[in-house]
Structures are given as structure tokens and as C-alpha cells.
Amino acid sequence: MADLNLSASPSSGGEKSKTPAPKGPTTGTPKLRMSPAGDHSPVSRTAGAIVGVVSVVALALAIFLSNPSAPTTQGTGTGTGTTASSVTPTGHTTRVSVGVDGMAFTPNHIEVPVGDRLIVDFTNSGDQRHDLVFETGVSSGSLAAGETKELDLGVISGDVEGWCSLPGHREMGMTLHVQATGASSSSSGTSASGSHAHHGHDHGQDAAAGPATPTALTDYAATIDARDPVLPPATNETERHYTFTVTEQTVNVTSSLTRESWTFNGDAPGPILRGHIGDTFHITLVNNGTMSHSLDFHAGLVAPDNVMRSIEPGQTLEYTFVAKNAGIWLYHCSTAPMSMHIANGMFGAVIIDPTDLDKVDREYVMVASELYLGADGQPADASLLSALQPNAMAFNGVPFQYKAHPIQIKTNERVRVWVMDAGPNLATTFHVVGTQFDTVWREGAYVIRGGGSGGGWGQVLTLGAAEGGFVEFTPLEAGHYAFVNHALSLAEKGQLGVFEVTD
Ligand SMILES: [Cu+2]
């Protein structure tokens, strides 16, 4: 791969010789700018939304005016198209209890005679926060596990769709279908549900078109500090204490696009921890978010049942493990859908040194991850995520950041790069253009060691989702050495950086 049109040279907007500013040791502070909403595009989106609302209101008003004797629906939030045509209230109320089992409502299908008033007693009997939202606008709001809410859907004139609106939950199967029985063919029921059928799929259309171009991503990366890729050596304590605080916030992706990010300690990836075999890690997880979250440390050998459980906003959890084996181990939120929680930023790595690491001059860490950008300000697009179709890719959380801010090294320096594929889905084949690896360590063992002394040479470190390892190499000549995911369509989406080598 000689040149790649991935242009190893820094972006025009970048500060060419800027060395990424050093960052605190193992649990450094976030360097990424976390600004709230972007610039004009939200304004125009809001304007568009207002126009939309106005036209809906106008339509509803027109329907009401043309049929002033239409029954007034009871309860809140109803009164959209579903009840527009003439349905005679029966005066009877149907009452149904709905619970949650895993990522499904039970029951997920309710039959109600047309004209009945429907009341749903919704209990979140699941193991994390959920809500129940109906297309009519009736909503339970976010309920903690165990909480109950009565929902009044008013007089039922046609089918009504419901779902959980927490990111990814609907796509996991949390839907509830209310079927109006005994409806005449002239009832608005079918047309109403038909007109709403595509409503829920609108979101994501922007994303399919690609909301952030490589140029926009690179230009934005040039305006922020790169996350420090330097991996400091492990400290000597054997009892290690960390606090992981979960927050949810809006972050910029480009100068005009934001996304909702869920993080450990405010940054994605979360803290990179490093220790030795035999160390004990004491982690306190604090959930300062609005939904349920959790932690899964691949570095530990413990029964998942207790330590990996989801906790509520405001709760804390103690998670202790002894690092028995060397590796670069993934950690991540394991609350369903896990793909969504990881795609939104809830991942990081724990490095446990092998006992026979060679001496190097420079040591870096790169955590590879996928971005499924949706509409402005939204979490990962669930449709793209389900289809394994990321529209941006990153090393250490930000696409193209080390293209915009090349990493400075010297000729003949020996370099080690630890690589973790946080996924959530795709493989990373890590390659440094212009070098060969004399050492490749992958998932607990040296695959190649010794280079010229008979150990062979390598060109990529291949990692599936959640795999990790490191490579060692020595650049011999000054120049710009791109490092990429050699699945090149993914490099072109942002998994591309540059080592700038000088004499
Ligand atoms: Cu989470």
C-alpha cells in the first residue's frame, strides 16, 4: 500500500508539527471539546420542525371544523388522526396490564373493541429503565425497574402502535400493537395506522446519506486538541482504585453536527488503565446518566451476575477484580442493547503488561471504534447499527484526529502501538504504511517476535470486535507514515492517522 489516496499529509487546517499535549496519567481528563448544540443547522431543523407542527395542527383543526360532532377523546395526548372519523364511544373501558420481559413488552399485542376507552397499566418489570410511548403522544416517561404508570389512551377508533423510546430499544423488539377490533372498513383505524407506519422510520434517513464527510470530520478534528495517544508505563501499586462516572452529553462531530454521547468519565474511550499481573482493580461505577448503565471488564474473571448488573441513575456499584492474565482487555457498558451503549461511547481498555515486554522508545494506545451517526443531536442510528454500517470510524474516539494532528517520532526509534478493537461490530486490521512489524502480540501471545533474528515480519495486526494486541516497529527514514485500518473503506471513514517521523 504505497500511497493510498488517504493522503498521509496533515489536513490543510491542521497544525502540522503540533505534538499532542500530554495528558494526565491513567485516568486523564478529557481533552475533547464537548460543546452543546452546533451552529445554524439546528436552527433550520427547528424551523422545519415548527413548520411541521403548524401544519399538523392546521390539519387537525381542519378535521375538527369539518366534523364538529366528532367525539372528544378522553385522556391526554390523543386527538390526532386516529380518532378523527365517527366512532361512537361504547361507554365501556378496557383495562390491560403490560409488563416488560427482557427487551419486549408482555403482552405485546392488545385487542380492544372500537369505541372502548383503553387504559394501560404499564409496569416496568424489566431490569433497566424503559418507557412506553404511543403514536398518539401518550407516554409513561422513563420508568425505573419496578415502577408503574397508568396510561389513558382515550376512546379507541383504530389501531395504535406503541414502543419504548430509549435508544435502540424499539429496534430490539420493544413494540406494543393495539388492535382495534370490530372496526368497520370505513373506520379510520387502518388508514391511521398505515399513515403512522412509516412515521417511526423517518429517523436515520439523513444518516444513510452520510451526515459527515471525511473532509468535514478532518476539518473539525483540526480545531480541537487530539486525545493524547501516549501510553504511560504502569505504576507500581498493586491495589488500584478508580471511579467511573457515567454521563450523557451532546458532543460535536463536525462544526455543524452533534451527537449524543454516553461516556465513562466524560470521554470516549473512557480511561485507559494499566497494571501488572496480580494487581487488584477496585472500580466504583457511578451512574449520573438518565438511563440504566453497567460495566463489563474483560480483564476480570468474575461471575457476571452481580458486578455486571445494570444500575439506575444515581446509584453506584463496586466492581473488584484481580488481573490474572496479560492483555489489552476491553471494558464496556453491558446494558442492552450493548451495541448502542458501546456505539455511543461506553468503552475503554485495561492493559495488563506481559512479563516479557521489550524496551521501546515510544508507546501508544489506539482504541478503534465505529460511529453510526444519525440526525443532529441524536445517539447512534439504530438502523445503521443493526446493519453494521458505520458512517464514521475512529481511533481514540475522534475520526481523523491523528491525521489532523500527526504523532511525532524520530527515525530509528522503536515504537510500540497497543490496539484495541472496541467495535461494537467490525474488525480492525491495523497497518502502518512504510513499515513492517518485527513484533506482533495478539490476544495473549507473541505471533511474531524477533524480526530479522529469524522471527519473521508482519504487515497487519488483525483484530475482531473486542480483540486486542500490540505491534512494534522502527521507522528508518523521515517522512509521513499513515496508520490505518487496512479495511480501507473504514480508513476512509476516519480510522486513519499519521506518524510524522523526523531525523
Ligand atoms: Cu450504558
mmCIF file of C-alpha atoms in Angstrom, residues 189-468:
data_model
loop_
_atom_site.group_PDB
_atom_site.id
_atom_site.type_symbol
_atom_site.label_atom_id
_atom_site.label_comp_id
_atom_site.label_asym_id
_atom_site.label_seq_id
_atom_site.Cartn_x
_atom_site.Cartn_y
_atom_site.Cartn_z
ATOM 1 C CA GLY A 189 -58.238 2.715 12.030
ATOM 2 C CA THR A 190 -56.397 1.115 9.193
ATOM 3 C CA SER A 191 -55.543 4.298 7.414
ATOM 4 C CA ALA A 192 -54.423 5.844 10.662
ATOM 5 C CA SER A 193 -52.077 3.020 11.483
ATOM 6 C CA GLY A 194 -50.960 2.990 7.895
ATOM 7 C CA SER A 195 -50.132 6.644 7.941
ATOM 8 C CA HIS A 196 -48.197 6.173 11.129
ATOM 9 C CA ALA A 197 -46.398 3.088 9.961
ATOM 10 C CA HIS A 198 -43.614 4.969 8.283
ATOM 11 C CA HIS A 199 -43.531 7.668 10.910
ATOM 12 C CA GLY A 200 -41.110 5.805 13.124
ATOM 13 C CA HIS A 201 -38.721 5.037 10.318
ATOM 14 C CA ASP A 202 -38.050 8.591 9.273
ATOM 15 C CA HIS A 203 -35.156 8.924 11.638
ATOM 16 C CA GLY A 204 -31.989 7.738 10.071
ATOM 17 C CA GLN A 205 -32.615 8.881 6.545
ATOM 18 C CA ASP A 206 -30.132 11.701 6.947
ATOM 19 C CA ALA A 207 -27.607 9.219 8.238
ATOM 20 C CA ALA A 208 -27.938 6.913 5.267
ATOM 21 C CA ALA A 209 -26.922 9.820 3.079
ATOM 22 C CA GLY A 210 -23.840 10.322 5.240
ATOM 23 C CA PRO A 211 -24.179 13.316 7.533
ATOM 24 C CA ALA A 212 -20.440 13.884 7.957
ATOM 25 C CA THR A 213 -17.964 13.845 5.081
ATOM 26 C CA PRO A 214 -14.305 12.898 5.628
ATOM 27 C CA THR A 215 -13.375 16.495 4.918
ATOM 28 C CA ALA A 216 -15.812 17.851 7.489
ATOM 29 C CA LEU A 217 -14.592 15.317 10.055
ATOM 30 C CA THR A 218 -10.925 16.168 9.396
ATOM 31 C CA ASP A 219 -11.556 19.903 9.438
ATOM 32 C CA TYR A 220 -13.311 19.582 12.767
ATOM 33 C CA ALA A 221 -10.542 17.385 14.211
ATOM 34 C CA ALA A 222 -8.064 20.123 13.316
ATOM 35 C CA THR A 223 -9.938 22.597 15.505
ATOM 36 C CA ILE A 224 -9.743 20.514 18.690
ATOM 37 C CA ASP A 225 -6.900 19.012 20.699
ATOM 38 C CA ALA A 226 -6.200 15.409 19.795
ATOM 39 C CA ARG A 227 -6.565 12.926 22.601
ATOM 40 C CA ASP A 228 -3.076 12.101 23.853
ATOM 41 C CA PRO A 229 -2.203 8.690 22.381
ATOM 42 C CA VAL A 230 0.849 8.222 24.654
ATOM 43 C CA LEU A 231 0.578 5.230 26.971
ATOM 44 C CA PRO A 232 2.429 5.905 30.233
ATOM 45 C CA PRO A 233 4.135 2.954 31.951
ATOM 46 C CA ALA A 234 2.194 1.101 34.628
ATOM 47 C CA THR A 235 2.654 2.482 38.121
ATOM 48 C CA ASN A 236 3.803 0.200 40.900
ATOM 49 C CA GLU A 237 0.844 -0.049 43.253
ATOM 50 C CA THR A 238 -0.917 -3.385 43.383
ATOM 51 C CA GLU A 239 -4.236 -2.158 44.791
ATOM 52 C CA ARG A 240 -5.743 0.169 42.189
ATOM 53 C CA HIS A 241 -8.771 2.360 42.805
ATOM 54 C CA TYR A 242 -10.782 4.134 40.121
ATOM 55 C CA THR A 243 -14.136 5.827 39.846
ATOM 56 C CA PHE A 244 -16.029 5.518 36.586
ATOM 57 C CA THR A 245 -18.744 8.142 36.348
ATOM 58 C CA VAL A 246 -21.307 7.711 33.596
ATOM 59 C CA THR A 247 -22.630 10.851 31.937
ATOM 60 C CA GLU A 248 -24.662 11.513 28.821
ATOM 61 C CA GLN A 249 -23.934 14.649 26.834
ATOM 62 C CA THR A 250 -24.033 16.223 23.403
ATOM 63 C CA VAL A 251 -20.701 16.391 21.597
ATOM 64 C CA ASN A 252 -19.609 17.826 18.302
ATOM 65 C CA VAL A 253 -18.804 15.521 15.431
ATOM 66 C CA THR A 254 -18.189 18.303 12.943
ATOM 67 C CA SER A 255 -18.671 22.054 13.197
ATOM 68 C CA SER A 256 -22.326 21.620 12.205
ATOM 69 C CA LEU A 257 -23.222 18.152 13.503
ATOM 70 C CA THR A 258 -23.545 16.913 17.063
ATOM 71 C CA ARG A 259 -24.367 13.557 18.547
ATOM 72 C CA GLU A 260 -25.438 12.287 21.918
ATOM 73 C CA SER A 261 -22.551 10.518 23.601
ATOM 74 C CA TRP A 262 -22.646 8.283 26.684
ATOM 75 C CA THR A 263 -19.319 8.073 28.438
ATOM 76 C CA PHE A 264 -17.249 6.878 31.359
ATOM 77 C CA ASN A 265 -15.610 9.960 32.899
ATOM 78 C CA GLY A 266 -16.724 12.276 30.140
ATOM 79 C CA ASP A 267 -14.729 10.903 27.242
ATOM 80 C CA ALA A 268 -14.904 8.098 24.714
ATOM 81 C CA PRO A 269 -12.925 5.916 25.073
ATOM 82 C CA GLY A 270 -13.096 6.001 28.850
ATOM 83 C CA PRO A 271 -9.925 5.880 30.976
ATOM 84 C CA ILE A 272 -7.151 3.591 29.750
ATOM 85 C CA LEU A 273 -5.972 1.654 32.819
ATOM 86 C CA ARG A 274 -2.635 -0.120 33.017
ATOM 87 C CA GLY A 275 -1.230 -2.523 35.571
ATOM 88 C CA HIS A 276 0.577 -5.783 36.200
ATOM 89 C CA ILE A 277 -0.480 -9.378 36.562
ATOM 90 C CA GLY A 278 -1.726 -9.878 40.107
ATOM 91 C CA ASP A 279 -2.947 -6.305 40.622
ATOM 92 C CA THR A 280 -6.369 -5.801 42.169
ATOM 93 C CA PHE A 281 -8.626 -3.278 40.473
ATOM 94 C CA HIS A 282 -11.319 -1.649 42.603
ATOM 95 C CA ILE A 283 -13.782 0.191 40.385
ATOM 96 C CA THR A 284 -16.638 2.316 41.642
ATOM 97 C CA LEU A 285 -19.253 2.808 38.939
ATOM 98 C CA VAL A 286 -21.392 5.921 39.410
ATOM 99 C CA ASN A 287 -24.401 6.372 37.144
ATOM 100 C CA ASN A 288 -25.002 10.081 36.623
ATOM 101 C CA GLY A 289 -26.944 9.467 33.416
ATOM 102 C CA THR A 290 -30.669 9.328 32.784
ATOM 103 C CA MET A 291 -30.949 5.647 31.917
ATOM 104 C CA SER A 292 -29.605 2.336 33.185
ATOM 105 C CA HIS A 293 -25.916 1.542 32.618
ATOM 106 C CA SER A 294 -23.389 -1.069 33.653
ATOM 107 C CA LEU A 295 -19.803 -2.300 33.250
ATOM 108 C CA ASP A 296 -18.163 -5.453 31.923
ATOM 109 C CA PHE A 297 -14.381 -5.779 32.400
ATOM 110 C CA HIS A 298 -12.902 -8.457 30.174
ATOM 111 C CA ALA A 299 -9.758 -8.169 32.318
ATOM 112 C CA GLY A 300 -11.525 -9.840 35.253
ATOM 113 C CA LEU A 301 -12.590 -13.399 35.912
ATOM 114 C CA VAL A 302 -15.761 -12.988 37.918
ATOM 115 C CA ALA A 303 -19.349 -14.182 37.692
ATOM 116 C CA PRO A 304 -21.231 -11.552 35.688
ATOM 117 C CA ASP A 305 -24.438 -11.772 37.716
ATOM 118 C CA ASN A 306 -23.748 -9.145 40.345
ATOM 119 C CA VAL A 307 -20.948 -6.891 39.121
ATOM 120 C CA MET A 308 -22.249 -6.556 35.560
ATOM 121 C CA ARG A 309 -25.821 -5.733 36.521
ATOM 122 C CA SER A 310 -27.392 -2.508 35.316
ATOM 123 C CA ILE A 311 -27.719 0.250 37.857
ATOM 124 C CA GLU A 312 -30.141 3.128 37.994
ATOM 125 C CA PRO A 313 -29.345 6.815 37.641
ATOM 126 C CA GLY A 314 -27.959 7.980 40.975
ATOM 127 C CA GLN A 315 -26.802 4.506 42.029
ATOM 128 C CA THR A 316 -23.256 3.226 42.481
ATOM 129 C CA LEU A 317 -21.745 -0.228 42.164
ATOM 130 C CA GLU A 318 -18.443 -1.691 43.397
ATOM 131 C CA TYR A 319 -16.645 -3.897 40.873
ATOM 132 C CA THR A 320 -13.432 -5.603 42.015
ATOM 133 C CA PHE A 321 -11.279 -7.991 40.021
ATOM 134 C CA VAL A 322 -7.752 -9.366 40.106
ATOM 135 C CA ALA A 323 -5.845 -9.128 36.823
ATOM 136 C CA LYS A 324 -4.670 -12.691 36.340
ATOM 137 C CA ASN A 325 -3.564 -12.518 32.728
ATOM 138 C CA ALA A 326 -1.716 -10.214 30.355
ATOM 139 C CA GLY A 327 -3.592 -8.468 27.579
ATOM 140 C CA ILE A 328 -5.244 -5.328 26.376
ATOM 141 C CA TRP A 329 -8.718 -6.075 27.642
ATOM 142 C CA LEU A 330 -11.905 -4.355 26.576
ATOM 143 C CA TYR A 331 -14.335 -2.923 29.059
ATOM 144 C CA HIS A 332 -17.766 -1.666 28.088
ATOM 145 C CA CYS A 333 -21.276 -0.959 29.259
ATOM 146 C CA SER A 334 -23.263 -4.184 29.055
ATOM 147 C CA THR A 335 -26.768 -2.791 29.290
ATOM 148 C CA ALA A 336 -29.000 -3.815 26.391
ATOM 149 C CA PRO A 337 -28.734 -3.080 23.599
ATOM 150 C CA MET A 338 -24.997 -3.296 24.175
ATOM 151 C CA SER A 339 -24.237 -2.317 20.593
ATOM 152 C CA MET A 340 -26.000 1.001 21.214
ATOM 153 C CA HIS A 341 -24.247 1.697 24.525
ATOM 154 C CA ILE A 342 -20.829 0.935 23.016
ATOM 155 C CA ALA A 343 -21.549 2.844 19.812
ATOM 156 C CA ASN A 344 -22.406 5.880 21.920
ATOM 157 C CA GLY A 345 -19.018 5.796 23.626
ATOM 158 C CA MET A 346 -19.186 3.418 26.583
ATOM 159 C CA PHE A 347 -15.926 1.516 26.092
ATOM 160 C CA GLY A 348 -12.268 1.548 27.054
ATOM 161 C CA ALA A 349 -9.331 -0.732 27.809
ATOM 162 C CA VAL A 350 -7.337 -2.222 30.652
ATOM 163 C CA ILE A 351 -3.752 -3.092 29.756
ATOM 164 C CA ILE A 352 -2.061 -5.794 31.814
ATOM 165 C CA ASP A 353 1.592 -5.982 30.810
ATOM 166 C CA PRO A 354 3.092 -9.273 29.677
ATOM 167 C CA THR A 355 6.078 -10.050 31.895
ATOM 168 C CA ASP A 356 8.475 -10.111 28.942
ATOM 169 C CA LEU A 357 7.838 -6.764 27.241
ATOM 170 C CA ASP A 358 10.857 -5.453 25.334
ATOM 171 C CA LYS A 359 12.125 -1.943 25.842
ATOM 172 C CA VAL A 360 10.800 0.628 23.402
ATOM 173 C CA ASP A 361 11.279 4.367 22.913
ATOM 174 C CA ARG A 362 7.635 5.266 22.346
ATOM 175 C CA GLU A 363 4.463 3.591 23.416
ATOM 176 C CA TYR A 364 0.960 4.484 22.226
ATOM 177 C CA VAL A 365 -2.548 3.129 22.515
ATOM 178 C CA MET A 366 -5.220 3.204 19.812
ATOM 179 C CA VAL A 367 -8.780 2.157 20.588
ATOM 180 C CA ALA A 368 -10.689 1.547 17.374
ATOM 181 C CA SER A 369 -14.423 2.191 17.294
ATOM 182 C CA GLU A 370 -17.349 2.753 14.966
ATOM 183 C CA LEU A 371 -19.724 5.712 14.753
ATOM 184 C CA TYR A 372 -23.271 5.353 13.443
ATOM 185 C CA LEU A 373 -24.167 8.991 13.039
ATOM 186 C CA GLY A 374 -27.824 9.846 12.823
ATOM 187 C CA ALA A 375 -29.704 13.099 12.962
ATOM 188 C CA ASP A 376 -28.163 16.061 14.726
ATOM 189 C CA GLY A 377 -28.043 15.647 18.482
ATOM 190 C CA GLN A 378 -29.163 12.030 18.403
ATOM 191 C CA PRO A 379 -27.485 8.889 19.733
ATOM 192 C CA ALA A 380 -26.284 6.227 17.307
ATOM 193 C CA ASP A 381 -28.687 5.477 14.466
ATOM 194 C CA ALA A 382 -30.226 2.131 15.376
ATOM 195 C CA SER A 383 -30.896 1.089 11.782
ATOM 196 C CA LEU A 384 -27.315 1.659 10.654
ATOM 197 C CA LEU A 385 -26.074 -0.015 13.820
ATOM 198 C CA SER A 386 -28.200 -3.072 13.243
ATOM 199 C CA ALA A 387 -26.998 -3.236 9.652
ATOM 200 C CA LEU A 388 -23.314 -2.954 10.726
ATOM 201 C CA GLN A 389 -22.970 0.141 8.532
ATOM 202 C CA PRO A 390 -20.974 2.800 10.367
ATOM 203 C CA ASN A 391 -20.677 6.126 8.597
ATOM 204 C CA ALA A 392 -17.606 7.243 10.553
ATOM 205 C CA MET A 393 -14.708 5.421 12.215
ATOM 206 C CA ALA A 394 -12.273 6.490 14.897
ATOM 207 C CA PHE A 395 -9.057 5.815 16.707
ATOM 208 C CA ASN A 396 -9.416 7.048 20.294
ATOM 209 C CA GLY A 397 -12.912 8.349 19.706
ATOM 210 C CA VAL A 398 -12.462 11.056 17.065
ATOM 211 C CA PRO A 399 -12.295 10.364 13.312
ATOM 212 C CA PHE A 400 -9.103 11.569 11.601
ATOM 213 C CA GLN A 401 -7.737 13.276 14.731
ATOM 214 C CA TYR A 402 -4.191 11.995 14.195
ATOM 215 C CA LYS A 403 -4.374 12.951 10.559
ATOM 216 C CA ALA A 404 -5.145 16.496 11.674
ATOM 217 C CA HIS A 405 -2.541 16.253 14.474
ATOM 218 C CA PRO A 406 0.227 13.829 13.418
ATOM 219 C CA ILE A 407 2.102 11.963 16.144
ATOM 220 C CA GLN A 408 5.750 12.991 16.294
ATOM 221 C CA ILE A 409 8.519 10.390 16.414
ATOM 222 C CA LYS A 410 12.194 10.171 15.376
ATOM 223 C CA THR A 411 13.891 7.915 12.871
ATOM 224 C CA ASN A 412 15.258 4.694 14.336
ATOM 225 C CA GLU A 413 13.084 4.979 17.424
ATOM 226 C CA ARG A 414 11.439 1.749 18.431
ATOM 227 C CA VAL A 415 7.675 2.187 18.640
ATOM 228 C CA ARG A 416 5.021 0.026 20.268
ATOM 229 C CA VAL A 417 1.350 0.606 19.469
ATOM 230 C CA TRP A 418 -1.304 -1.165 21.533
ATOM 231 C CA VAL A 419 -4.527 -1.607 19.596
ATOM 232 C CA MET A 420 -7.952 -2.482 20.968
ATOM 233 C CA ASP A 421 -10.922 -3.078 18.711
ATOM 234 C CA ALA A 422 -13.863 -1.801 20.737
ATOM 235 C CA GLY A 423 -16.227 -2.328 17.823
ATOM 236 C CA PRO A 424 -19.032 -2.760 18.575
ATOM 237 C CA ASN A 425 -19.107 -4.835 15.400
ATOM 238 C CA LEU A 426 -16.349 -4.675 12.831
ATOM 239 C CA ALA A 427 -12.779 -5.912 12.523
ATOM 240 C CA THR A 428 -9.665 -3.769 12.584
ATOM 241 C CA THR A 429 -6.610 -4.695 10.538
ATOM 242 C CA PHE A 430 -4.001 -2.310 11.867
ATOM 243 C CA HIS A 431 -1.254 -1.381 9.425
ATOM 244 C CA VAL A 432 1.443 1.310 9.411
ATOM 245 C CA VAL A 433 2.290 2.340 5.853
ATOM 246 C CA GLY A 434 6.034 2.138 5.112
ATOM 247 C CA THR A 435 6.894 -0.203 7.968
ATOM 248 C CA GLN A 436 6.926 -3.893 8.750
ATOM 249 C CA PHE A 437 6.261 -5.138 12.245
ATOM 250 C CA ASP A 438 9.127 -7.105 13.790
ATOM 251 C CA THR A 439 6.851 -7.959 16.693
ATOM 252 C CA VAL A 440 3.135 -8.749 16.767
ATOM 253 C CA TRP A 441 1.460 -9.732 20.027
ATOM 254 C CA ARG A 442 -2.184 -10.654 19.826
ATOM 255 C CA GLU A 443 -4.592 -11.916 22.465
ATOM 256 C CA GLY A 444 -2.057 -13.183 24.986
ATOM 257 C CA ALA A 445 0.771 -14.423 22.793
ATOM 258 C CA TYR A 446 3.562 -13.321 20.501
ATOM 259 C CA VAL A 447 2.531 -14.106 16.948
ATOM 260 C CA ILE A 448 5.750 -12.665 15.511
ATOM 261 C CA ARG A 449 8.824 -11.841 17.525
ATOM 262 C CA GLY A 450 12.354 -11.006 16.690
ATOM 263 C CA GLY A 451 12.063 -9.718 13.142
ATOM 264 C CA GLY A 452 15.410 -10.152 11.431
ATOM 265 C CA SER A 453 16.690 -12.610 14.016
ATOM 266 C CA GLY A 454 14.535 -15.271 12.470
ATOM 267 C CA GLY A 455 11.131 -14.418 13.914
ATOM 268 C CA GLY A 456 9.613 -13.157 10.683
ATOM 269 C CA TRP A 457 7.878 -9.895 9.896
ATOM 270 C CA GLY A 458 4.271 -8.763 9.760
ATOM 271 C CA GLN A 459 2.164 -6.146 7.973
ATOM 272 C CA VAL A 460 -1.091 -6.101 9.948
ATOM 273 C CA LEU A 461 -2.422 -6.835 13.392
ATOM 274 C CA THR A 462 -5.835 -8.330 12.722
ATOM 275 C CA LEU A 463 -8.429 -7.895 15.439
ATOM 276 C CA GLY A 464 -12.077 -8.847 15.543
ATOM 277 C CA ALA A 465 -14.501 -6.970 17.766
ATOM 278 C CA ALA A 466 -13.164 -6.961 21.353
ATOM 279 C CA GLU A 467 -9.736 -8.335 20.406
ATOM 280 C CA GLY A 468 -6.518 -6.557 21.289
#
